[in-house]
CSV table of C-alpha atoms in Angstrom, one decimal:
chain,number,residue,atom,x,y,z
A,1,MET,CA,6.7,-7.0,-5.9
A,2,PHE,CA,5.1,-9.3,-8.4
A,3,ASP,CA,2.8,-8.1,-11.1
A,4,TYR,CA,-0.6,-7.9,-9.5
A,5,ALA,CA,-3.8,-6.4,-10.9
A,6,MET,CA,-3.3,-2.7,-11.5
A,7,ILE,CA,-6.9,-1.7,-11.1
A,8,PRO,CA,-7.5,-1.8,-7.3
A,9,GLU,CA,-10.5,-3.8,-6.2
A,10,ILE,CA,-10.3,-2.4,-2.7
A,11,ILE,CA,-9.4,1.1,-1.5
A,12,PRO,CA,-8.5,1.7,2.1
A,13,LEU,CA,-10.5,4.9,2.1
A,14,GLY,CA,-11.3,4.7,5.8
A,15,ALA,CA,-7.7,4.1,6.8
A,16,ILE,CA,-6.5,7.1,4.7
A,17,LEU,CA,-9.2,9.3,6.1
A,18,PHE,CA,-8.3,8.3,9.7
A,19,ASN,CA,-4.7,9.1,8.9
A,20,PHE,CA,-5.7,12.5,7.6
A,21,LEU,CA,-7.9,13.0,10.7
A,22,PHE,CA,-5.0,12.2,13.1
A,23,ILE,CA,-2.7,14.6,11.3
A,24,LEU,CA,-5.4,17.3,11.3
A,25,ILE,CA,-5.9,16.9,15.0
A,26,ALA,CA,-2.2,16.7,15.9
A,27,ILE,CA,-1.2,19.9,14.0
A,28,PRO,CA,-3.2,22.6,16.0
A,29,LEU,CA,-2.4,20.9,19.3
A,30,GLU,CA,1.3,20.8,18.7
A,31,ALA,CA,1.4,24.2,17.2
A,32,TYR,CA,-0.2,25.6,20.3
A,33,ILE,CA,2.3,23.9,22.6
A,34,LEU,CA,5.2,25.0,20.5
A,35,ASN,CA,3.9,28.6,20.5
A,36,LYS,CA,3.3,28.7,24.2
A,37,ARG,CA,6.5,27.0,25.4
A,38,LEU,CA,9.1,27.8,22.9
A,39,LYS,CA,7.8,31.3,22.1
A,40,PHE,CA,7.7,31.0,18.3
A,41,ASP,CA,5.2,33.2,16.6
A,42,LYS,CA,2.0,31.6,15.5
A,43,ARG,CA,2.9,31.3,11.8
A,44,THR,CA,6.3,29.7,12.5
A,45,SER,CA,5.0,27.3,15.0
A,46,THR,CA,2.2,26.2,12.7
A,47,PHE,CA,4.8,25.6,10.0
A,48,TYR,CA,6.9,23.5,12.4
A,49,ALA,CA,3.9,21.5,13.6
A,50,ILE,CA,2.8,20.8,10.0
A,51,SER,CA,6.2,19.7,8.8
A,52,ILE,CA,7.2,17.5,11.7
A,53,ASN,CA,3.8,15.8,11.7
A,54,LEU,CA,3.8,15.1,8.0
A,55,LEU,CA,7.4,14.0,7.9
A,56,SER,CA,7.1,11.6,10.9
A,57,ASN,CA,3.9,10.3,9.4
A,58,ALA,CA,5.7,9.5,6.2
A,59,ILE,CA,8.6,7.9,7.9
A,60,GLY,CA,6.1,5.8,10.0
A,61,TRP,CA,4.5,4.6,6.8
A,62,ILE,CA,7.8,3.7,5.3
A,63,VAL,CA,8.8,1.7,8.3
A,64,PHE,CA,5.4,-0.1,8.1
A,65,PHE,CA,6.1,-1.0,4.4
A,66,LEU,CA,9.5,-2.3,5.2
A,67,LEU,CA,8.2,-4.5,8.1
A,68,GLU,CA,5.1,-5.8,6.5
A,69,PRO,CA,6.7,-8.5,4.3
A,70,LEU,CA,8.7,-9.7,7.3
A,71,LEU,CA,5.7,-10.4,9.5
A,72,ALA,CA,5.0,-14.0,10.5
A,73,ILE,CA,1.7,-15.4,9.2
A,74,PRO,CA,-0.2,-15.4,12.5
A,75,LEU,CA,0.7,-11.7,13.1
A,76,LYS,CA,-0.1,-10.8,9.5
A,77,SER,CA,-3.5,-12.4,9.7
A,78,GLU,CA,-4.2,-10.4,12.9
A,79,LEU,CA,-3.2,-7.2,11.0
A,80,ILE,CA,-5.4,-8.2,8.0
A,81,SER,CA,-8.2,-9.0,10.3
A,82,TYR,CA,-8.0,-5.6,11.9
A,83,ILE,CA,-7.8,-3.7,8.6
A,84,PHE,CA,-10.6,-5.7,6.9
A,85,PHE,CA,-13.0,-6.5,9.7
A,86,ALA,CA,-12.1,-4.0,12.4
A,87,HIS,CA,-11.4,-6.6,15.1
A,88,PHE,CA,-8.6,-8.9,16.2
A,89,LEU,CA,-8.7,-12.7,16.0
A,90,SER,CA,-7.2,-13.7,19.3
A,91,THR,CA,-7.2,-12.0,22.7
A,92,LYS,CA,-3.5,-12.6,23.3
A,93,ILE,CA,-2.8,-9.8,20.9
A,94,GLN,CA,-3.4,-7.2,23.6
A,95,MET,CA,0.2,-7.4,25.0
A,96,LEU,CA,1.7,-7.0,21.5
A,97,MET,CA,-0.6,-4.0,20.9
A,98,ILE,CA,0.5,-2.2,24.0
A,99,LEU,CA,4.1,-2.8,23.2
A,100,THR,CA,3.6,-1.6,19.6
A,101,ALA,CA,1.8,1.5,20.9
A,102,PHE,CA,4.8,2.3,23.2
A,103,ILE,CA,7.2,1.8,20.4
A,104,ILE,CA,5.2,4.0,18.0
A,105,PHE,CA,4.8,6.8,20.6
A,106,PHE,CA,8.5,7.0,21.4
A,107,GLY,CA,9.6,6.5,17.8
A,108,THR,CA,7.5,9.4,16.6
A,109,PHE,CA,8.7,11.5,19.5
A,110,LEU,CA,12.3,10.9,18.6
A,111,LEU,CA,11.5,11.6,14.9
A,112,LYS,CA,9.7,14.8,15.7
A,113,VAL,CA,12.6,16.1,17.9
A,114,LEU,CA,15.0,15.2,15.1
A,115,PHE,CA,13.0,16.9,12.4
A,116,LEU,CA,12.4,20.0,14.6
A,117,ARG,CA,16.1,20.4,15.1
A,118,LEU,CA,16.7,19.9,11.4
A,119,LEU,CA,14.0,22.5,10.5
A,120,LEU,CA,15.3,25.0,13.0
A,121,LEU,CA,18.7,24.6,11.4
A,122,SER,CA,17.4,24.9,7.9
A,123,LEU,CA,15.4,28.0,8.5
A,124,THR,CA,18.4,30.0,9.9
A,125,ASP,CA,19.7,32.8,7.7
A,126,PHE,CA,23.0,31.5,6.3
A,127,GLN,CA,24.1,34.9,5.2
A,128,LYS,CA,24.3,36.4,8.7
A,129,SER,CA,27.4,35.2,10.5
A,130,GLU,CA,27.6,34.7,14.3
A,131,PRO,CA,29.3,37.6,16.1
A,132,ALA,CA,32.8,36.5,17.2
A,133,SER,CA,33.3,36.5,21.0
A,134,THR,CA,36.4,35.7,23.0
A,135,SER,CA,35.2,35.9,26.5
A,136,GLN,CA,35.4,32.5,28.3
A,137,ARG,CA,32.5,33.2,30.6
A,138,PHE,CA,30.3,34.3,27.7
A,139,ASN,CA,31.1,31.0,25.9
A,140,LEU,CA,30.2,29.1,29.1
A,141,ARG,CA,27.0,30.9,29.5
A,142,ARG,CA,26.1,30.4,25.8
A,143,SER,CA,26.8,26.7,25.9
A,144,GLN,CA,24.7,26.4,29.1
A,145,LYS,CA,21.9,28.3,27.4
A,146,LEU,CA,22.1,26.0,24.3
A,147,LYS,CA,21.9,23.0,26.6
A,148,LEU,CA,18.9,24.4,28.3
A,149,GLN,CA,17.3,25.2,24.9
A,150,ASN,CA,17.9,21.6,23.8
A,151,THR,CA,16.3,20.2,26.9
A,152,ASN,CA,13.5,22.6,26.6
A,153,LEU,CA,13.0,21.6,23.0
A,154,ALA,CA,12.8,17.9,23.8
A,155,THR,CA,10.4,18.4,26.7
A,156,THR,CA,8.1,20.6,24.6
A,157,VAL,CA,8.0,18.0,21.8
A,158,LEU,CA,7.4,15.3,24.4
A,159,ILE,CA,4.4,17.2,25.8
A,160,ALA,CA,3.1,18.1,22.4
A,161,ASN,CA,3.4,14.4,21.2
A,162,ALA,CA,1.7,13.1,24.4
A,163,LEU,CA,-1.2,15.6,23.9
A,164,SER,CA,-1.8,14.7,20.3
A,165,TYR,CA,-1.5,10.9,21.0
A,166,SER,CA,-4.0,11.2,23.8
A,167,ALA,CA,-6.5,12.9,21.5
A,168,ILE,CA,-5.8,10.2,18.9
A,169,ALA,CA,-6.3,7.4,21.5
A,170,MET,CA,-9.6,8.9,22.5
A,171,ILE,CA,-10.8,8.8,18.9
A,172,LEU,CA,-9.6,5.3,18.3
A,173,PHE,CA,-11.7,4.0,21.2
A,174,LEU,CA,-14.7,5.7,19.8
A,175,ILE,CA,-14.6,3.7,16.5
A,176,PRO,CA,-17.6,1.4,16.6
A,177,LYS,CA,-16.5,-2.2,16.4
A,178,GLN,CA,-19.1,-3.4,13.9
A,179,LEU,CA,-20.5,-0.9,11.5
B,1,MET,CA,-25.4,37.1,-49.5
B,2,GLN,CA,-25.7,36.4,-45.8
B,3,VAL,CA,-25.1,32.7,-46.3
B,4,LEU,CA,-21.9,33.4,-48.3
B,5,LYS,CA,-20.7,35.7,-45.5
B,6,ASP,CA,-21.3,32.9,-42.9
B,7,ILE,CA,-19.4,30.4,-45.0
B,8,PHE,CA,-16.4,32.8,-45.2
B,9,GLY,CA,-16.7,33.3,-41.4
B,10,LEU,CA,-16.5,29.5,-40.9
B,11,PHE,CA,-13.4,29.4,-43.1
B,12,ASN,CA,-11.9,32.2,-40.9
B,13,ILE,CA,-12.4,30.1,-37.8
B,14,PHE,CA,-10.6,27.2,-39.4
B,15,GLU,CA,-7.8,29.4,-40.5
B,16,ASP,CA,-7.5,30.7,-37.0
B,17,ILE,CA,-7.3,27.2,-35.5
B,18,TYR,CA,-4.8,26.2,-38.2
B,19,ALA,CA,-2.6,29.2,-37.3
B,20,ARG,CA,-2.8,28.4,-33.6
B,21,ILE,CA,-1.9,24.7,-34.2
B,22,LYS,CA,1.0,25.8,-36.4
B,23,LYS,CA,2.3,28.1,-33.7
B,24,ILE,CA,2.4,25.2,-31.2
B,25,LEU,CA,3.8,22.6,-33.5
B,26,VAL,CA,6.3,24.5,-35.6
B,27,PRO,CA,9.4,25.4,-33.6
B,28,PRO,CA,10.2,29.1,-33.8
B,29,LYS,CA,14.0,28.3,-33.8
B,30,ALA,CA,16.1,25.2,-33.5
B,31,TYR,CA,16.7,25.6,-29.8
B,32,SER,CA,13.2,25.1,-28.5
B,33,TRP,CA,11.1,22.4,-26.9
B,34,GLN,CA,9.3,21.3,-30.0
B,35,THR,CA,12.6,20.0,-31.4
B,36,LEU,CA,13.1,17.8,-28.4
B,37,ILE,CA,9.6,16.3,-28.7
B,38,TYR,CA,10.1,15.6,-32.4
B,39,LEU,CA,13.5,14.0,-31.6
B,40,SER,CA,11.9,11.8,-29.1
B,41,VAL,CA,9.1,10.7,-31.5
B,42,PHE,CA,11.8,10.0,-34.1
B,43,SER,CA,13.8,8.0,-31.6
B,44,LEU,CA,10.9,5.9,-30.5
B,45,LEU,CA,10.0,5.1,-34.1
B,46,MET,CA,13.6,4.1,-34.8
B,47,SER,CA,13.7,1.9,-31.8
B,48,TRP,CA,10.7,-0.1,-33.2
B,49,LEU,CA,12.7,-0.9,-36.3
B,50,SER,CA,15.8,-2.2,-34.5
B,51,ASN,CA,16.5,-5.0,-32.1
B,52,GLY,CA,18.4,-5.8,-29.0
B,53,PHE,CA,20.9,-3.4,-27.5
B,54,VAL,CA,20.5,-0.8,-30.1
B,55,ARG,CA,16.8,-0.8,-29.6
B,56,ASP,CA,17.2,-0.3,-25.8
B,57,ALA,CA,19.7,2.5,-26.3
B,58,ILE,CA,17.6,4.4,-28.8
B,59,ALA,CA,14.4,4.0,-26.7
B,60,PHE,CA,16.3,5.3,-23.7
B,61,CYS,CA,17.3,8.4,-25.6
B,62,GLY,CA,13.8,8.8,-26.8
B,63,TRP,CA,12.5,8.8,-23.2
B,64,LEU,CA,15.1,11.4,-22.2
B,65,PHE,CA,14.1,13.7,-25.1
B,66,LEU,CA,10.5,13.4,-24.2
B,67,ILE,CA,11.1,14.2,-20.5
B,68,ALA,CA,13.4,17.2,-21.4
B,69,GLY,CA,10.9,18.5,-23.9
B,70,THR,CA,8.0,18.4,-21.6
B,71,ALA,CA,9.9,19.9,-18.7
B,72,TRP,CA,10.9,22.8,-21.0
B,73,TYR,CA,7.4,23.4,-22.3
B,74,THR,CA,5.8,23.4,-18.9
B,75,THR,CA,8.3,25.6,-17.1
B,76,ASP,CA,8.0,28.6,-19.4
B,77,ASN,CA,4.8,30.0,-17.9
B,78,PRO,CA,3.8,27.8,-15.1
B,79,LEU,CA,0.1,27.0,-14.5
B,80,LEU,CA,-0.3,26.1,-10.9
B,81,VAL,CA,-2.2,23.3,-9.4
B,82,PRO,CA,-5.0,25.2,-7.5
B,83,GLY,CA,-4.1,25.7,-3.9
B,84,THR,CA,-0.5,24.7,-4.1
B,85,ASN,CA,2.7,26.1,-5.5
B,86,MET,CA,3.2,23.1,-7.8
B,87,PRO,CA,3.0,23.8,-11.5
B,88,VAL,CA,0.8,21.4,-13.5
B,89,GLY,CA,3.8,20.8,-15.7
B,90,ALA,CA,5.7,19.3,-12.8
B,91,LEU,CA,2.9,16.7,-12.4
B,92,ILE,CA,3.2,15.8,-16.1
B,93,THR,CA,7.0,15.7,-16.1
B,94,GLY,CA,7.0,13.7,-12.8
B,95,PHE,CA,4.6,11.2,-14.4
B,96,LEU,CA,7.0,10.7,-17.3
B,97,ILE,CA,10.0,10.4,-15.2
B,98,SER,CA,8.2,7.9,-12.9
B,99,THR,CA,7.1,5.8,-15.9
B,100,PHE,CA,10.6,5.9,-17.3
B,101,ALA,CA,12.2,4.9,-14.1
B,102,PHE,CA,9.9,2.1,-13.2
B,103,ARG,CA,8.9,0.6,-16.5
B,104,HIS,CA,8.9,-3.1,-17.0
B,105,GLN,CA,9.1,-5.5,-19.9
B,106,GLU,CA,5.5,-6.4,-19.8
B,107,ASN,CA,3.8,-3.3,-18.5
B,108,ILE,CA,4.9,0.3,-19.1
B,109,ILE,CA,3.1,1.4,-15.9
B,110,THR,CA,3.8,-0.5,-12.7
B,111,THR,CA,2.6,0.2,-9.2
B,112,ASN,CA,5.9,1.9,-8.4
B,113,THR,CA,5.2,4.4,-11.1
B,114,ILE,CA,2.0,5.6,-9.4
B,115,VAL,CA,3.5,5.4,-5.9
B,116,PHE,CA,6.5,7.6,-6.6
B,117,TRP,CA,4.7,10.0,-9.0
B,118,PRO,CA,3.7,12.7,-6.4
B,119,THR,CA,7.1,12.6,-4.7
B,120,ILE,CA,9.0,13.0,-7.9
B,121,SER,CA,6.7,15.9,-9.0
B,122,ALA,CA,7.3,17.7,-5.7
B,123,LEU,CA,11.1,17.2,-6.1
B,124,ILE,CA,10.8,18.6,-9.7
B,125,THR,CA,9.0,21.6,-8.3
B,126,ALA,CA,11.7,22.2,-5.7
B,127,ILE,CA,14.7,21.9,-8.0
B,128,PRO,CA,14.3,25.2,-9.8
B,129,GLU,CA,14.4,27.0,-6.5
B,130,PHE,CA,18.0,25.9,-6.0
B,131,PHE,CA,19.1,27.8,-9.1
B,132,GLU,CA,18.9,31.5,-9.6
B,133,GLY,CA,19.0,33.3,-12.9
B,134,THR,CA,17.2,32.3,-16.0
B,135,GLY,CA,18.1,31.0,-19.4
B,136,THR,CA,21.5,29.5,-19.7
B,137,ASP,CA,23.5,31.4,-17.0
B,138,VAL,CA,22.4,29.7,-13.7
B,139,ASN,CA,24.1,29.6,-10.4
B,140,PRO,CA,23.3,27.2,-7.6
B,141,GLN,CA,22.0,28.8,-4.5
B,142,ILE,CA,20.2,28.0,-1.3
B,143,PRO,CA,16.5,28.9,-1.8
B,144,LYS,CA,15.1,32.0,-0.2
B,145,LEU,CA,13.6,31.8,3.3
B,146,GLU,CA,10.0,32.2,2.4
B,147,ASP,CA,10.2,29.7,-0.4
B,148,ARG,CA,11.9,27.1,1.9
B,149,GLN,CA,8.8,26.7,4.0
B,150,LYS,CA,6.6,26.1,1.0
B,151,ILE,CA,9.0,23.6,-0.5
B,152,ILE,CA,9.3,21.6,2.7
B,153,ILE,CA,5.6,21.4,3.2
B,154,LEU,CA,5.1,20.4,-0.5
B,155,ILE,CA,7.6,17.6,-0.3
B,156,ALA,CA,6.3,16.4,3.0
B,157,SER,CA,2.7,16.2,1.9
B,158,SER,CA,3.6,14.6,-1.4
B,159,LEU,CA,5.5,12.0,0.6
B,160,VAL,CA,2.4,11.2,2.7
B,161,ILE,CA,0.3,11.0,-0.5
B,162,SER,CA,2.8,8.5,-2.0
B,163,CYS,CA,2.6,6.4,1.2
B,164,CYS,CA,-1.2,6.4,1.0
B,165,LEU,CA,-1.0,5.2,-2.6
B,166,GLN,CA,1.4,2.5,-1.6
B,167,PHE,CA,-0.9,1.4,1.2
B,168,THR,CA,-3.7,1.0,-1.3
B,169,PHE,CA,-1.5,-1.4,-3.4
B,170,VAL,CA,-0.4,-3.3,-0.3
B,171,VAL,CA,-4.0,-3.8,0.8
B,172,ASN,CA,-4.9,-5.1,-2.7
B,173,LYS,CA,-2.0,-7.4,-2.6
B,174,TRP,CA,-3.4,-8.9,0.6
B,175,TYR,CA,-6.8,-9.2,-1.0
B,176,GLN,CA,-5.3,-11.3,-3.8
B,177,GLU,CA,-3.0,-13.4,-1.6
B,178,TYR,CA,-5.9,-14.3,0.8
B,179,PRO,CA,-8.9,-14.9,-1.5
B,180,SER,CA,-10.8,-16.6,1.3
B,181,LEU,CA,-11.5,-13.2,2.8
B,182,ARG,CA,-14.0,-12.5,0.0
B,183,LEU,CA,-16.5,-14.9,1.5
B,184,ASP,CA,-17.5,-12.5,4.1
B,185,LYS,CA,-19.0,-9.1,3.6
B,186,ILE,CA,-16.3,-6.6,4.4
B,187,PRO,CA,-17.5,-3.7,6.7
B,188,ARG,CA,-16.7,-0.3,5.5
B,189,THR,CA,-14.6,0.8,8.6
B,190,PHE,CA,-11.2,0.9,7.0
B,191,VAL,CA,-11.5,-0.4,3.5
B,192,MET,CA,-14.1,-0.2,0.8
B,193,LYS,CA,-14.8,-2.6,-2.1
B,194,ILE,CA,-15.1,-0.8,-5.4
B,195,VAL,CA,-15.3,-3.8,-7.7
B,196,PRO,CA,-18.0,-6.2,-6.7
B,197,SER,CA,-16.6,-9.7,-6.3
B,198,THR,CA,-18.1,-12.2,-8.8
B,199,LYS,CA,-16.3,-15.4,-8.0
B,200,VAL,CA,-16.8,-17.2,-4.8
B,201,PRO,CA,-13.4,-18.1,-3.4
B,202,ARG,CA,-12.7,-21.8,-4.1
B,203,ASN,CA,-9.7,-22.6,-2.0
B,204,GLY,CA,-11.5,-24.5,0.7
B,205,ILE,CA,-13.6,-26.3,-1.8
B,206,VAL,CA,-10.6,-27.3,-3.9
B,207,ILE,CA,-8.9,-28.8,-0.9
B,208,LEU,CA,-11.8,-31.1,-0.2
B,209,GLU,CA,-12.2,-32.2,-3.8
B,210,LYS,CA,-8.6,-33.2,-4.1
B,211,LEU,CA,-8.6,-34.8,-0.7
B,212,GLU,CA,-11.6,-37.0,-1.6
B,213,LEU,CA,-9.7,-38.4,-4.6
B,214,ARG,CA,-6.7,-39.3,-2.4
B,215,ILE,CA,-8.8,-40.9,0.3
B,216,GLU,CA,-10.7,-42.9,-2.2
B,217,GLN,CA,-7.4,-44.2,-3.5
B,218,GLN,CA,-6.5,-45.4,0.0
B,219,ILE,CA,-9.9,-46.9,1.0
B,220,LEU,CA,-11.7,-48.1,-2.1
B,221,ASP,CA,-11.6,-51.8,-2.7
B,222,ARG,CA,-9.3,-52.4,0.2
B,223,PRO,CA,-9.9,-55.2,2.7
B,224,TRP,CA,-12.2,-54.2,5.5
B,225,SER,CA,-9.8,-54.9,8.3
B,226,GLU,CA,-7.2,-52.7,6.6
B,227,VAL,CA,-9.7,-49.9,6.3
B,228,GLU,CA,-10.8,-50.1,9.9
B,229,GLN,CA,-7.1,-49.9,10.9
B,230,TRP,CA,-6.8,-46.9,8.7
B,231,LEU,CA,-9.8,-45.2,10.4
B,232,LEU,CA,-8.3,-45.7,13.8
B,233,ASP,CA,-5.4,-43.6,12.7
B,234,ALA,CA,-7.5,-41.2,10.6
B,235,LYS,CA,-6.6,-37.9,12.3
B,236,GLN,CA,-2.9,-38.3,11.4
B,237,ARG,CA,-3.5,-39.7,8.0
B,238,VAL,CA,-6.0,-37.1,6.9
B,239,ALA,CA,-3.8,-34.3,8.3
B,240,ASN,CA,-0.9,-35.6,6.2
B,241,LEU,CA,-2.9,-36.0,3.1
B,242,GLY,CA,-4.5,-32.6,3.7
B,243,ARG,CA,-1.1,-31.0,4.0
B,244,GLN,CA,0.0,-32.6,0.7
B,245,VAL,CA,-3.1,-31.4,-1.0
B,246,ILE,CA,-2.7,-27.9,0.3
B,247,GLU,CA,0.9,-27.7,-0.7
B,248,THR,CA,0.2,-28.9,-4.2
B,249,ASN,CA,-2.9,-26.9,-5.0
B,250,LEU,CA,-2.6,-23.7,-2.9
B,251,ARG,CA,1.1,-23.2,-3.6
B,252,GLU,CA,1.0,-19.7,-4.8
B,253,TYR,CA,-1.3,-18.3,-2.1
B,254,GLU,CA,0.0,-16.9,1.1
B,255,GLU,CA,-3.1,-18.1,3.0
B,256,LYS,CA,-2.2,-21.8,2.6
B,257,SER,CA,-1.0,-22.0,6.2
B,258,LEU,CA,-4.3,-20.8,7.5
B,259,TRP,CA,-6.3,-23.8,6.2
B,260,GLN,CA,-6.5,-27.0,8.3
B,261,VAL,CA,-7.9,-30.3,7.4
B,262,GLU,CA,-9.5,-32.6,9.9
B,263,PRO,CA,-11.7,-35.8,9.9
B,264,ARG,CA,-14.7,-36.6,12.0
B,265,ILE,CA,-15.6,-40.3,12.3
B,266,TYR,CA,-19.0,-41.5,13.4
B,267,ASN,CA,-19.9,-45.2,14.0
B,268,LEU,CA,-23.0,-46.4,12.1
B,269,LYS,CA,-24.9,-49.7,12.4
B,270,SER,CA,-22.8,-51.1,9.5
B,271,GLY,CA,-19.9,-49.1,8.4
B,272,TYR,CA,-18.7,-45.6,9.3
B,273,LYS,CA,-19.5,-42.0,8.4
B,274,LEU,CA,-16.3,-40.0,7.6
B,275,ASP,CA,-16.7,-36.2,7.5
B,276,LEU,CA,-13.9,-34.3,5.9
B,277,LEU,CA,-13.6,-30.7,7.1
B,278,SER,CA,-11.4,-27.9,5.7
B,279,ILE,CA,-11.3,-25.3,8.3
B,280,TRP,CA,-10.4,-21.6,7.8
B,281,THR,CA,-8.5,-20.2,10.8
B,282,GLY,CA,-7.8,-16.8,9.3
B,283,PRO,CA,-9.6,-13.5,9.5
B,284,SER,CA,-13.3,-13.5,9.1
B,285,LEU,CA,-16.3,-11.2,9.9
B,286,SER,CA,-17.4,-13.1,13.0
B,287,GLY,CA,-13.9,-13.7,14.2
B,288,ARG,CA,-14.6,-17.5,14.6
B,289,GLY,CA,-13.7,-18.7,11.2
B,290,TYR,CA,-15.7,-21.1,9.0
B,291,TYR,CA,-15.4,-24.5,7.5
B,292,PHE,CA,-16.5,-26.7,4.6
B,293,GLN,CA,-17.7,-30.2,5.1
B,294,LYS,CA,-17.8,-33.3,2.9
B,295,SER,CA,-19.6,-36.4,4.3
B,296,CYS,CA,-18.6,-39.8,3.2
B,297,ARG,CA,-20.0,-43.2,4.0
B,298,ILE,CA,-17.8,-46.2,4.2
B,299,ASP,CA,-19.6,-49.6,4.0
B,300,PRO,CA,-18.3,-53.1,3.8
B,301,ILE,CA,-19.5,-55.1,0.8
B,302,ALA,CA,-18.7,-58.5,-0.5
B,303,LYS,CA,-16.1,-58.5,-3.3
B,304,SER,CA,-18.3,-60.6,-5.6
B,305,THR,CA,-20.9,-63.3,-5.3
B,306,ASN,CA,-18.3,-66.0,-5.4
B,307,ASP,CA,-15.6,-64.5,-3.2
B,308,LYS,CA,-16.8,-64.0,0.4
B,309,SER,CA,-14.0,-61.5,1.4
B,310,VAL,CA,-15.1,-58.1,2.6
B,311,ILE,CA,-13.9,-54.9,1.0
B,312,ALA,CA,-14.7,-51.4,1.6
B,313,GLU,CA,-16.8,-49.0,-0.5
B,314,ILE,CA,-16.7,-45.3,-0.1
B,315,ASP,CA,-19.4,-42.8,-1.2
B,316,CYS,CA,-19.1,-39.1,-0.7
B,317,GLY,CA,-21.7,-36.5,-0.9
B,318,ARG,CA,-21.4,-32.9,-2.1
B,319,ILE,CA,-19.4,-30.2,-0.4
B,320,SER,CA,-21.5,-28.1,2.0
B,321,LYS,CA,-21.9,-24.3,1.9
B,322,PRO,CA,-19.5,-22.6,4.3
B,323,ILE,CA,-20.5,-23.1,7.9
B,324,LEU,CA,-19.7,-20.4,10.3
B,325,GLY,CA,-18.0,-20.9,13.6
B,326,PRO,CA,-15.6,-23.6,14.8
B,327,PRO,CA,-16.3,-27.2,13.8
B,328,PRO,CA,-17.8,-29.7,16.2
B,329,SER,CA,-15.1,-31.2,18.4
B,330,ALA,CA,-13.9,-34.8,17.8
B,331,GLN,CA,-15.0,-37.5,20.2
């Protein structure tokens, strides 16, 4: 990064507020789904919802900052046109937008599942040790139960993600094109 | 009598203030935070007096002392940022560490400093949770269950704040690299101008000015037949000259590939009208771009009263204001 003016002439206040709005909408929706399907109590599911949303949001921003210098000039000028003037230059951009939307949706879904697993792991009590069991059938049942839990986790996060993204998409379509 | 008592009262206040300042500034024992701060001031002064490697080494130590001293002072009795569990001291220490880590030769504070400041402060808040015990006997531990949630949320939200700060700087970088955006009024959907722009962006104008010089070189005082030949091939020639002009003059701007140069030629009764257009194909408010136009007349004149050969004369007008929309199509 070269040395550019330190005093910002433009602040992306609208973009930051929209970001905050998306997070604010996603958190209660996802907390509700986590509570209903995975049977966490309200406080824990709120914590999980807040953390996975904030963390995946941060990772998303970081990916954006890594990709932005690599964009070709026509793509970059579309991006600049959207951020500054709230519309796109060419109509051919629709296909790319849909592709990007898919990638973003599934990317955040994978990130959220990953972070939820990590958080579940990090919040276990490390002092208590697992009871030792020797029965073969018990182990088999336990591994099946773990697999079912994993699938259940992924499905729940998928549903929660889909719900919050639908809410976000509805809001995005309500942005007036020319203020 | 009353006046004398008041004056003594004033003196008491000053003594009180002096005692307080003395309590802050004078270290109670050698092993305290004031020592570190004085050491750091001493090191920074010494670094001014020296040169080269010694200077860098002493300044480095000075920064370390300053950071350690501030960290010590602010963790004794933490004053929390309202609403969070982050002590104000962590903000200050985080700022110092950020400045130290990202300082530059020309500026002490760079954009990276501001961007990483919240994250570093959050990490500093989290680190004491990993150690139990106070004073000098500390053991590493995994933080307690209730604190883990708070730490994770603090770090995650400070990461998001850092990303928003970085986005501000990225948007400003775009604003500088693409000055021709300033021509339009920017709607307040996603971004907001806080410094009113004073200069009109001159990139499109500069292109036409320099282009005029080069075209004059190629047309002025040349034989008329050569000029007519030139005009037949004008689109290619003007595009090439335009590309050269853009590469030379707009070299440091990223928007240079969004400018295009085209000619428009109209036949007149005697001579031709050559319009030079510099077209902006980048983002604009209307979505259709804009262009600047310079109109030139090319007329045949006789070289002198004796010599009857015909040469060309070119006369260009002023550059127009920016015209919205795509330019008229060529015939």
